Amino acid sequence: MVNDSVLMLCAGEIALLFLNKYIHVSLHTLIYTYIVAVISYLIAANVSGVYRQITRFVGFNEIVLIMLSEALSFLTVVMVTTILGMHNSYRLIMLTFLLSLLLIPASRFCWRLFIEFNEQRKHLKYKISTKSKKALVLGAGRGGNSLL
């Protein structure tokens, strides 16, 4: 949860760095936009079940849920800022949305690759150092494999 929130804020700051010369958004509006985006994303992600899945097992379905949660979050930002009559840049909102669509799933896949790489390395060390008997655990998946 914290990782996703920080990445959304980083996406907003990167978008602001790119568009800083072309747009003028007050600090108050920017902070309010970030708060609405993060809170609405966390609510949408919790409702859709993004945080029920262990990051190690993230697949295509979870990435789709993350992207839908982000889309709902940024639609909420557009609606809230429009209803409140705040002067906000839609270019900034769109670029922040696109960058967060890139950063959040990329962080999940990088973590998954890191975990799997470490598991393979441990498995090779264990396989070389000791002789082990093979066991078949039915229906336990990776959890049963890590138990043995």
Tab-separated table of N, CA, C and O in Angstrom, residues 34-137:
chain	number	residue	atom	x	y	z
A	34	TYR	N	-3.085	15.277	-5.320
A	34	TYR	CA	-2.337	14.090	-4.897
A	34	TYR	C	-3.073	13.331	-3.799
A	34	TYR	O	-3.142	12.105	-3.822
A	35	ILE	N	-3.626	14.062	-2.851
A	35	ILE	CA	-4.345	13.410	-1.746
A	35	ILE	C	-5.570	12.664	-2.264
A	35	ILE	O	-5.804	11.506	-1.902
A	36	VAL	N	-6.342	13.303	-3.129
A	36	VAL	CA	-7.532	12.649	-3.690
A	36	VAL	C	-7.129	11.426	-4.515
A	36	VAL	O	-7.764	10.369	-4.432
A	37	ALA	N	-6.052	11.540	-5.297
A	37	ALA	CA	-5.610	10.419	-6.133
A	37	ALA	C	-5.180	9.231	-5.288
A	37	ALA	O	-5.580	8.088	-5.551
A	38	VAL	N	-4.388	9.473	-4.272
A	38	VAL	CA	-3.880	8.379	-3.442
A	38	VAL	C	-5.009	7.732	-2.645
A	38	VAL	O	-5.126	6.498	-2.606
A	39	ILE	N	-5.857	8.529	-2.033
A	39	ILE	CA	-6.945	7.966	-1.224
A	39	ILE	C	-7.928	7.182	-2.097
A	39	ILE	O	-8.333	6.064	-1.746
A	40	SER	N	-8.286	7.734	-3.245
A	40	SER	CA	-9.230	7.012	-4.106
A	40	SER	C	-8.589	5.749	-4.684
A	40	SER	O	-9.276	4.733	-4.853
A	41	TYR	N	-7.278	5.770	-4.947
A	41	TYR	CA	-6.618	4.548	-5.423
A	41	TYR	C	-6.607	3.481	-4.333
A	41	TYR	O	-6.882	2.312	-4.604
A	42	LEU	N	-6.284	3.869	-3.112
A	42	LEU	CA	-6.249	2.889	-2.024
A	42	LEU	C	-7.624	2.286	-1.770
A	42	LEU	O	-7.747	1.094	-1.519
A	43	ILE	N	-8.665	3.103	-1.860
A	43	ILE	CA	-10.027	2.578	-1.688
A	43	ILE	C	-10.374	1.619	-2.825
A	43	ILE	O	-10.872	0.511	-2.589
A	44	ALA	N	-10.091	2.030	-4.066
A	44	ALA	CA	-10.407	1.167	-5.212
A	44	ALA	C	-9.586	-0.121	-5.177
A	44	ALA	O	-10.100	-1.200	-5.501
A	45	ALA	N	-8.328	-0.033	-4.776
A	45	ALA	CA	-7.484	-1.223	-4.714
A	45	ALA	C	-7.951	-2.178	-3.618
A	45	ALA	O	-7.942	-3.398	-3.805
A	46	ASN	N	-8.362	-1.639	-2.481
A	46	ASN	CA	-8.871	-2.504	-1.415
A	46	ASN	C	-10.178	-3.169	-1.796
A	46	ASN	O	-10.401	-4.341	-1.505
A	47	VAL	N	-11.062	-2.416	-2.450
A	47	VAL	CA	-12.351	-2.986	-2.866
A	47	VAL	C	-12.147	-4.060	-3.931
A	47	VAL	O	-12.788	-5.107	-3.900
A	48	SER	N	-11.239	-3.826	-4.874
A	48	SER	CA	-11.019	-4.793	-5.952
A	48	SER	C	-10.171	-5.980	-5.527
A	48	SER	O	-10.064	-6.955	-6.261
A	49	GLY	N	-9.550	-5.913	-4.364
A	49	GLY	CA	-8.784	-7.048	-3.858
A	49	GLY	C	-7.339	-7.082	-4.310
A	49	GLY	O	-6.713	-8.146	-4.307
A	50	VAL	N	-6.783	-5.947	-4.679
A	50	VAL	CA	-5.387	-5.911	-5.116
A	50	VAL	C	-4.450	-6.320	-3.989
A	50	VAL	O	-3.471	-7.036	-4.199
A	51	TYR	N	-4.754	-5.917	-2.766
A	51	TYR	CA	-3.851	-6.172	-1.645
A	51	TYR	C	-4.085	-7.510	-0.967
A	51	TYR	O	-3.403	-7.840	-0.015
A	52	ARG	N	-5.030	-8.291	-1.450
A	52	ARG	CA	-5.229	-9.639	-0.912
A	52	ARG	C	-4.237	-10.628	-1.502
A	52	ARG	O	-3.984	-11.662	-0.937
A	53	GLN	N	-3.699	-10.306	-2.651
A	53	GLN	CA	-2.759	-11.181	-3.344
A	53	GLN	C	-1.343	-10.877	-2.878
A	53	GLN	O	-0.956	-9.728	-2.750
A	54	ILE	N	-0.569	-11.914	-2.629
A	54	ILE	CA	0.832	-11.740	-2.256
A	54	ILE	C	1.581	-11.239	-3.484
A	54	ILE	O	1.388	-11.727	-4.595
A	55	THR	N	2.442	-10.256	-3.283
A	55	THR	CA	3.163	-9.633	-4.395
A	55	THR	C	3.978	-10.661	-5.171
A	55	THR	O	4.190	-10.526	-6.364
A	56	ARG	N	4.389	-11.705	-4.503
A	56	ARG	CA	5.202	-12.739	-5.145
A	56	ARG	C	4.428	-13.485	-6.232
A	56	ARG	O	5.014	-14.007	-7.161
A	57	PHE	N	3.106	-13.521	-6.131
A	57	PHE	CA	2.287	-14.264	-7.075
A	57	PHE	C	1.526	-13.355	-8.041
A	57	PHE	O	0.504	-13.744	-8.584
A	58	VAL	N	1.992	-12.142	-8.232
A	58	VAL	CA	1.298	-11.197	-9.107
A	58	VAL	C	1.365	-11.683	-10.548
A	58	VAL	O	2.422	-12.051	-11.048
A	59	GLY	N	0.215	-11.686	-11.193
A	59	GLY	CA	0.124	-12.096	-12.585
A	59	GLY	C	-0.671	-11.081	-13.390
A	59	GLY	O	-0.888	-9.940	-12.962
A	60	PHE	N	-1.123	-11.508	-14.536
A	60	PHE	CA	-1.823	-10.613	-15.451
A	60	PHE	C	-3.129	-10.092	-14.854
A	60	PHE	O	-3.453	-8.917	-14.978
A	61	ASN	N	-3.888	-10.963	-14.195
A	61	ASN	CA	-5.178	-10.547	-13.622
A	61	ASN	C	-5.002	-9.467	-12.558
A	61	ASN	O	-5.791	-8.531	-12.489
A	62	GLU	N	-3.979	-9.605	-11.736
A	62	GLU	CA	-3.734	-8.605	-10.704
A	62	GLU	C	-3.294	-7.275	-11.315
A	62	GLU	O	-3.661	-6.209	-10.823
A	63	ILE	N	-2.512	-7.335	-12.385
A	63	ILE	CA	-2.078	-6.117	-13.060
A	63	ILE	C	-3.292	-5.393	-13.669
A	63	ILE	O	-3.388	-4.166	-13.611
A	64	VAL	N	-4.218	-6.149	-14.208
A	64	VAL	CA	-5.447	-5.536	-14.746
A	64	VAL	C	-6.231	-4.865	-13.621
A	64	VAL	O	-6.742	-3.749	-13.790
A	65	LEU	N	-6.321	-5.511	-12.455
A	65	LEU	CA	-7.008	-4.900	-11.317
A	65	LEU	C	-6.309	-3.624	-10.864
A	65	LEU	O	-6.964	-2.633	-10.511
A	66	ILE	N	-4.984	-3.629	-10.867
A	66	ILE	CA	-4.226	-2.431	-10.494
A	66	ILE	C	-4.518	-1.304	-11.475
A	66	ILE	O	-4.763	-0.157	-11.086
A	67	MET	N	-4.511	-1.621	-12.765
A	67	MET	CA	-4.754	-0.594	-13.780
A	67	MET	C	-6.181	-0.049	-13.701
A	67	MET	O	-6.395	1.155	-13.863
A	68	LEU	N	-7.139	-0.917	-13.438
A	68	LEU	CA	-8.520	-0.446	-13.278
A	68	LEU	C	-8.671	0.423	-12.034
A	68	LEU	O	-9.393	1.432	-12.052
A	69	SER	N	-7.976	0.060	-10.964
A	69	SER	CA	-8.013	0.875	-9.751
A	69	SER	C	-7.396	2.246	-9.999
A	69	SER	O	-7.907	3.268	-9.522
A	70	GLU	N	-6.304	2.276	-10.756
A	70	GLU	CA	-5.683	3.554	-11.089
A	70	GLU	C	-6.599	4.398	-11.973
A	70	GLU	O	-6.706	5.615	-11.776
A	71	ALA	N	-7.231	3.771	-12.944
A	71	ALA	CA	-8.143	4.514	-13.823
A	71	ALA	C	-9.294	5.103	-13.026
A	71	ALA	O	-9.661	6.271	-13.220
A	72	LEU	N	-9.862	4.321	-12.127
A	72	LEU	CA	-10.943	4.820	-11.279
A	72	LEU	C	-10.462	5.965	-10.397
A	72	LEU	O	-11.165	6.957	-10.204
A	73	SER	N	-9.256	5.850	-9.909
A	73	SER	CA	-8.681	6.894	-9.070
A	73	SER	C	-8.538	8.210	-9.832
A	73	SER	O	-8.916	9.276	-9.337
A	74	PHE	N	-8.013	8.145	-11.040
A	74	PHE	CA	-7.802	9.376	-11.783
A	74	PHE	C	-9.104	9.949	-12.350
A	74	PHE	O	-9.231	11.156	-12.494
A	75	LEU	N	-10.077	9.096	-12.614
A	75	LEU	CA	-11.401	9.617	-12.969
A	75	LEU	C	-12.024	10.347	-11.778
A	75	LEU	O	-12.678	11.380	-11.950
A	76	THR	N	-11.798	9.822	-10.589
A	76	THR	CA	-12.270	10.484	-9.378
A	76	THR	C	-11.599	11.843	-9.208
A	76	THR	O	-12.255	12.828	-8.844
A	77	VAL	N	-10.299	11.904	-9.489
A	77	VAL	CA	-9.571	13.175	-9.388
A	77	VAL	C	-10.162	14.195	-10.354
A	77	VAL	O	-10.406	15.359	-9.984
A	78	VAL	N	-10.409	13.780	-11.588
A	78	VAL	CA	-10.973	14.704	-12.581
A	78	VAL	C	-12.354	15.175	-12.144
A	78	VAL	O	-12.667	16.369	-12.223
A	79	MET	N	-13.180	14.255	-11.658
A	79	MET	CA	-14.529	14.639	-11.237
A	79	MET	C	-14.502	15.572	-10.036
A	79	MET	O	-15.209	16.573	-10.006
A	80	VAL	N	-13.683	15.254	-9.042
A	80	VAL	CA	-13.641	16.068	-7.826
A	80	VAL	C	-13.112	17.469	-8.121
A	80	VAL	O	-13.674	18.469	-7.666
A	81	THR	N	-12.035	17.558	-8.903
A	81	THR	CA	-11.485	18.888	-9.205
A	81	THR	C	-12.423	19.697	-10.100
A	81	THR	O	-12.479	20.911	-9.985
A	82	THR	N	-13.165	19.028	-10.968
A	82	THR	CA	-14.133	19.736	-11.808
A	82	THR	C	-15.326	20.220	-10.987
A	82	THR	O	-15.777	21.360	-11.143
A	83	ILE	N	-15.821	19.363	-10.107
A	83	ILE	CA	-16.968	19.738	-9.273
A	83	ILE	C	-16.610	20.884	-8.331
A	83	ILE	O	-17.401	21.807	-8.146
A	84	LEU	N	-15.413	20.841	-7.770
A	84	LEU	CA	-15.001	21.894	-6.846
A	84	LEU	C	-14.522	23.152	-7.561
A	84	LEU	O	-14.237	24.155	-6.912
A	85	GLY	N	-14.423	23.097	-8.872
A	85	GLY	CA	-14.029	24.272	-9.648
A	85	GLY	C	-12.568	24.647	-9.489
A	85	GLY	O	-12.204	25.808	-9.648
A	86	MET	N	-11.740	23.682	-9.180
A	86	MET	CA	-10.313	23.951	-9.011
A	86	MET	C	-9.645	24.023	-10.377
A	86	MET	O	-9.954	23.239	-11.266
A	87	HIS	N	-8.740	24.964	-10.525
A	87	HIS	CA	-8.001	25.101	-11.781
A	87	HIS	C	-6.892	24.059	-11.779
A	87	HIS	O	-5.900	24.190	-11.077
A	88	ASN	N	-7.071	22.995	-12.541
A	88	ASN	CA	-6.100	21.920	-12.603
A	88	ASN	C	-5.768	21.632	-14.059
A	88	ASN	O	-6.586	21.822	-14.948
A	89	SER	N	-4.589	21.145	-14.291
A	89	SER	CA	-4.148	20.826	-15.634
A	89	SER	C	-4.494	19.376	-15.955
A	89	SER	O	-4.027	18.457	-15.264
A	90	TYR	N	-5.283	19.180	-16.995
A	90	TYR	CA	-5.618	17.816	-17.394
A	90	TYR	C	-4.415	17.105	-18.012
A	90	TYR	O	-4.325	15.884	-17.972
A	91	ARG	N	-3.491	17.879	-18.560
A	91	ARG	CA	-2.249	17.269	-19.070
A	91	ARG	C	-1.448	16.657	-17.930
A	91	ARG	O	-0.897	15.568	-18.056
A	92	LEU	N	-1.384	17.384	-16.823
A	92	LEU	CA	-0.660	16.871	-15.655
A	92	LEU	C	-1.333	15.620	-15.107
A	92	LEU	O	-0.659	14.631	-14.791
A	93	ILE	N	-2.642	15.642	-15.023
A	93	ILE	CA	-3.369	14.473	-14.523
A	93	ILE	C	-3.159	13.282	-15.453
A	93	ILE	O	-2.911	12.156	-14.999
A	94	MET	N	-3.233	13.510	-16.748
A	94	MET	CA	-3.081	12.411	-17.711
A	94	MET	C	-1.662	11.846	-17.697
A	94	MET	O	-1.475	10.622	-17.724
A	95	LEU	N	-0.655	12.706	-17.651
A	95	LEU	CA	0.724	12.216	-17.620
A	95	LEU	C	1.024	11.494	-16.316
A	95	LEU	O	1.705	10.463	-16.310
A	96	THR	N	0.481	11.981	-15.220
A	96	THR	CA	0.633	11.288	-13.939
A	96	THR	C	-0.015	9.913	-13.997
A	96	THR	O	0.556	8.920	-13.527
A	97	PHE	N	-1.192	9.850	-14.590
A	97	PHE	CA	-1.895	8.569	-14.749
A	97	PHE	C	-1.072	7.593	-15.586
A	97	PHE	O	-0.890	6.434	-15.205
A	98	LEU	N	-0.546	8.049	-16.707
A	98	LEU	CA	0.233	7.158	-17.578
A	98	LEU	C	1.521	6.694	-16.905
A	98	LEU	O	1.908	5.526	-17.027
A	99	LEU	N	2.177	7.593	-16.194
A	99	LEU	CA	3.403	7.199	-15.502
A	99	LEU	C	3.120	6.233	-14.360
A	99	LEU	O	3.893	5.293	-14.131
A	100	SER	N	2.027	6.436	-13.653
A	100	SER	CA	1.694	5.494	-12.582
A	100	SER	C	1.256	4.145	-13.144
A	100	SER	O	1.488	3.107	-12.518
A	101	LEU	N	0.648	4.152	-14.345
A	101	LEU	CA	0.337	2.878	-15.006
A	101	LEU	C	1.610	2.107	-15.338
A	101	LEU	O	1.596	0.887	-15.426
A	102	LEU	N	2.678	2.813	-15.528
A	102	LEU	CA	3.957	2.179	-15.810
A	102	LEU	C	4.686	1.782	-14.526
A	102	LEU	O	5.192	0.660	-14.420
A	103	LEU	N	4.720	2.664	-13.552
A	103	LEU	CA	5.543	2.447	-12.365
A	103	LEU	C	5.006	1.381	-11.411
A	103	LEU	O	5.773	0.550	-10.920
A	104	ILE	N	3.720	1.404	-11.135
A	104	ILE	CA	3.184	0.480	-10.124
A	104	ILE	C	3.265	-0.983	-10.581
A	104	ILE	O	3.804	-1.822	-9.860
A	105	PRO	N	2.787	-1.341	-11.779
A	105	PRO	CA	2.970	-2.738	-12.206
A	105	PRO	C	4.444	-3.121	-12.389
A	105	PRO	O	4.828	-4.253	-12.100
A	106	ALA	N	5.267	-2.174	-12.825
A	106	ALA	CA	6.697	-2.473	-12.988
A	106	ALA	C	7.338	-2.806	-11.648
A	106	ALA	O	8.182	-3.711	-11.572
A	107	SER	N	6.925	-2.107	-10.593
A	107	SER	CA	7.492	-2.414	-9.277
A	107	SER	C	7.077	-3.805	-8.810
A	107	SER	O	7.879	-4.538	-8.213
A	108	ARG	N	5.843	-4.197	-9.115
A	108	ARG	CA	5.391	-5.541	-8.724
A	108	ARG	C	6.159	-6.621	-9.472
A	108	ARG	O	6.567	-7.626	-8.900
A	109	PHE	N	6.355	-6.414	-10.782
A	109	PHE	CA	7.086	-7.412	-11.554
A	109	PHE	C	8.560	-7.468	-11.159
A	109	PHE	O	9.154	-8.546	-11.123
A	110	CYS	N	9.158	-6.327	-10.860
A	110	CYS	CA	10.556	-6.320	-10.424
A	110	CYS	C	10.716	-7.075	-9.111
A	110	CYS	O	11.670	-7.838	-8.941
A	111	TRP	N	9.776	-6.868	-8.187
A	111	TRP	CA	9.833	-7.592	-6.917
A	111	TRP	C	9.657	-9.093	-7.148
A	111	TRP	O	10.357	-9.904	-6.547
A	112	ARG	N	8.747	-9.451	-8.026
A	112	ARG	CA	8.529	-10.871	-8.316
A	112	ARG	C	9.771	-11.506	-8.932
A	112	ARG	O	10.165	-12.606	-8.553
A	113	LEU	N	10.405	-10.805	-9.872
A	113	LEU	CA	11.638	-11.326	-10.478
A	113	LEU	C	12.749	-11.454	-9.448
A	113	LEU	O	13.510	-12.418	-9.459
A	114	PHE	N	12.858	-10.491	-8.555
A	114	PHE	CA	13.869	-10.536	-7.502
A	114	PHE	C	13.664	-11.747	-6.597
A	114	PHE	O	14.604	-12.476	-6.286
A	115	ILE	N	12.420	-11.984	-6.176
A	115	ILE	CA	12.109	-13.122	-5.305
A	115	ILE	C	12.396	-14.440	-6.017
A	115	ILE	O	13.014	-15.349	-5.455
A	116	GLU	N	11.958	-14.555	-7.269
A	116	GLU	CA	12.175	-15.803	-7.996
A	116	GLU	C	13.652	-16.044	-8.265
A	116	GLU	O	14.115	-17.182	-8.219
A	117	PHE	N	14.415	-14.996	-8.543
A	117	PHE	CA	15.852	-15.142	-8.753
A	117	PHE	C	16.530	-15.641	-7.479
A	117	PHE	O	17.367	-16.538	-7.524
A	118	ASN	N	16.143	-15.078	-6.330
A	118	ASN	CA	16.723	-15.528	-5.061
A	118	ASN	C	16.325	-16.954	-4.739
A	118	ASN	O	17.129	-17.720	-4.193
A	119	GLU	N	15.092	-17.342	-5.056
A	119	GLU	CA	14.660	-18.725	-4.814
A	119	GLU	C	15.462	-19.705	-5.661
A	119	GLU	O	15.871	-20.756	-5.182
A	120	GLN	N	15.672	-19.359	-6.918
A	120	GLN	CA	16.453	-20.239	-7.786
A	120	GLN	C	17.885	-20.351	-7.298
A	120	GLN	O	18.478	-21.430	-7.331
A	121	ARG	N	18.444	-19.248	-6.834
A	121	ARG	CA	19.819	-19.273	-6.337
A	121	ARG	C	19.914	-20.115	-5.071
A	121	ARG	O	20.842	-20.899	-4.912
A	122	LYS	N	18.944	-19.981	-4.160
A	122	LYS	CA	18.933	-20.804	-2.949
A	122	LYS	C	18.770	-22.273	-3.301
A	122	LYS	O	19.394	-23.140	-2.711
A	123	HIS	N	17.885	-22.541	-4.264
A	123	HIS	CA	17.629	-23.917	-4.662
A	123	HIS	C	18.889	-24.555	-5.232
A	123	HIS	O	19.189	-25.711	-4.947
A	124	LEU	N	19.633	-23.821	-6.023
A	124	LEU	CA	20.874	-24.361	-6.587
A	124	LEU	C	21.904	-24.606	-5.501
A	124	LEU	O	22.586	-25.634	-5.522
A	125	LYS	N	22.027	-23.711	-4.527
A	125	LYS	CA	22.962	-23.922	-3.429
A	125	LYS	C	22.568	-25.142	-2.622
A	125	LYS	O	23.401	-25.954	-2.236
A	126	TYR	N	21.275	-25.267	-2.337
A	126	TYR	CA	20.791	-26.383	-1.539
A	126	TYR	C	20.982	-27.691	-2.282
A	126	TYR	O	21.363	-28.695	-1.701
A	127	LYS	N	20.751	-27.690	-3.558
A	127	LYS	CA	20.862	-28.894	-4.366
A	127	LYS	C	22.311	-29.361	-4.458
A	127	LYS	O	22.595	-30.543	-4.440
A	128	ILE	N	23.226	-28.434	-4.540
A	128	ILE	CA	24.635	-28.781	-4.645
A	128	ILE	C	25.195	-29.230	-3.303
A	128	ILE	O	25.964	-30.167	-3.231
A	129	SER	N	24.796	-28.575	-2.210
A	129	SER	CA	25.431	-28.822	-0.925
A	129	SER	C	24.960	-30.108	-0.247
A	129	SER	O	25.729	-30.727	0.462
A	130	THR	N	23.719	-30.520	-0.418
A	130	THR	CA	23.235	-31.718	0.273
A	130	THR	C	22.483	-32.611	-0.705
A	130	THR	O	21.989	-32.163	-1.723
A	131	LYS	N	22.399	-33.855	-0.339
A	131	LYS	CA	21.579	-34.790	-1.108
A	131	LYS	C	20.201	-34.821	-0.471
A	131	LYS	O	20.068	-35.020	0.720
A	132	SER	N	19.181	-34.623	-1.263
A	132	SER	CA	17.830	-34.585	-0.729
A	132	SER	C	16.950	-35.564	-1.485
A	132	SER	O	17.218	-35.916	-2.625
A	133	LYS	N	15.895	-35.997	-0.812
A	133	LYS	CA	14.914	-36.859	-1.435
A	133	LYS	C	13.816	-35.986	-2.011
A	133	LYS	O	13.430	-34.990	-1.420
A	134	LYS	N	13.323	-36.382	-3.152
A	134	LYS	CA	12.232	-35.640	-3.765
A	134	LYS	C	10.919	-36.022	-3.086
A	134	LYS	O	10.724	-37.165	-2.699
A	135	ALA	N	10.045	-35.031	-2.950
A	135	ALA	CA	8.741	-35.248	-2.343
A	135	ALA	C	7.682	-34.618	-3.235
A	135	ALA	O	7.926	-33.610	-3.888
A	136	LEU	N	6.514	-35.214	-3.239
A	136	LEU	CA	5.406	-34.688	-4.018
A	136	LEU	C	4.321	-34.217	-3.044
A	136	LEU	O	3.805	-34.995	-2.254
A	137	VAL	N	4.026	-32.931	-3.087
A	137	VAL	CA	2.990	-32.366	-2.236
A	137	VAL	C	1.829	-32.009	-3.153
A	137	VAL	O	1.941	-31.136	-4.002
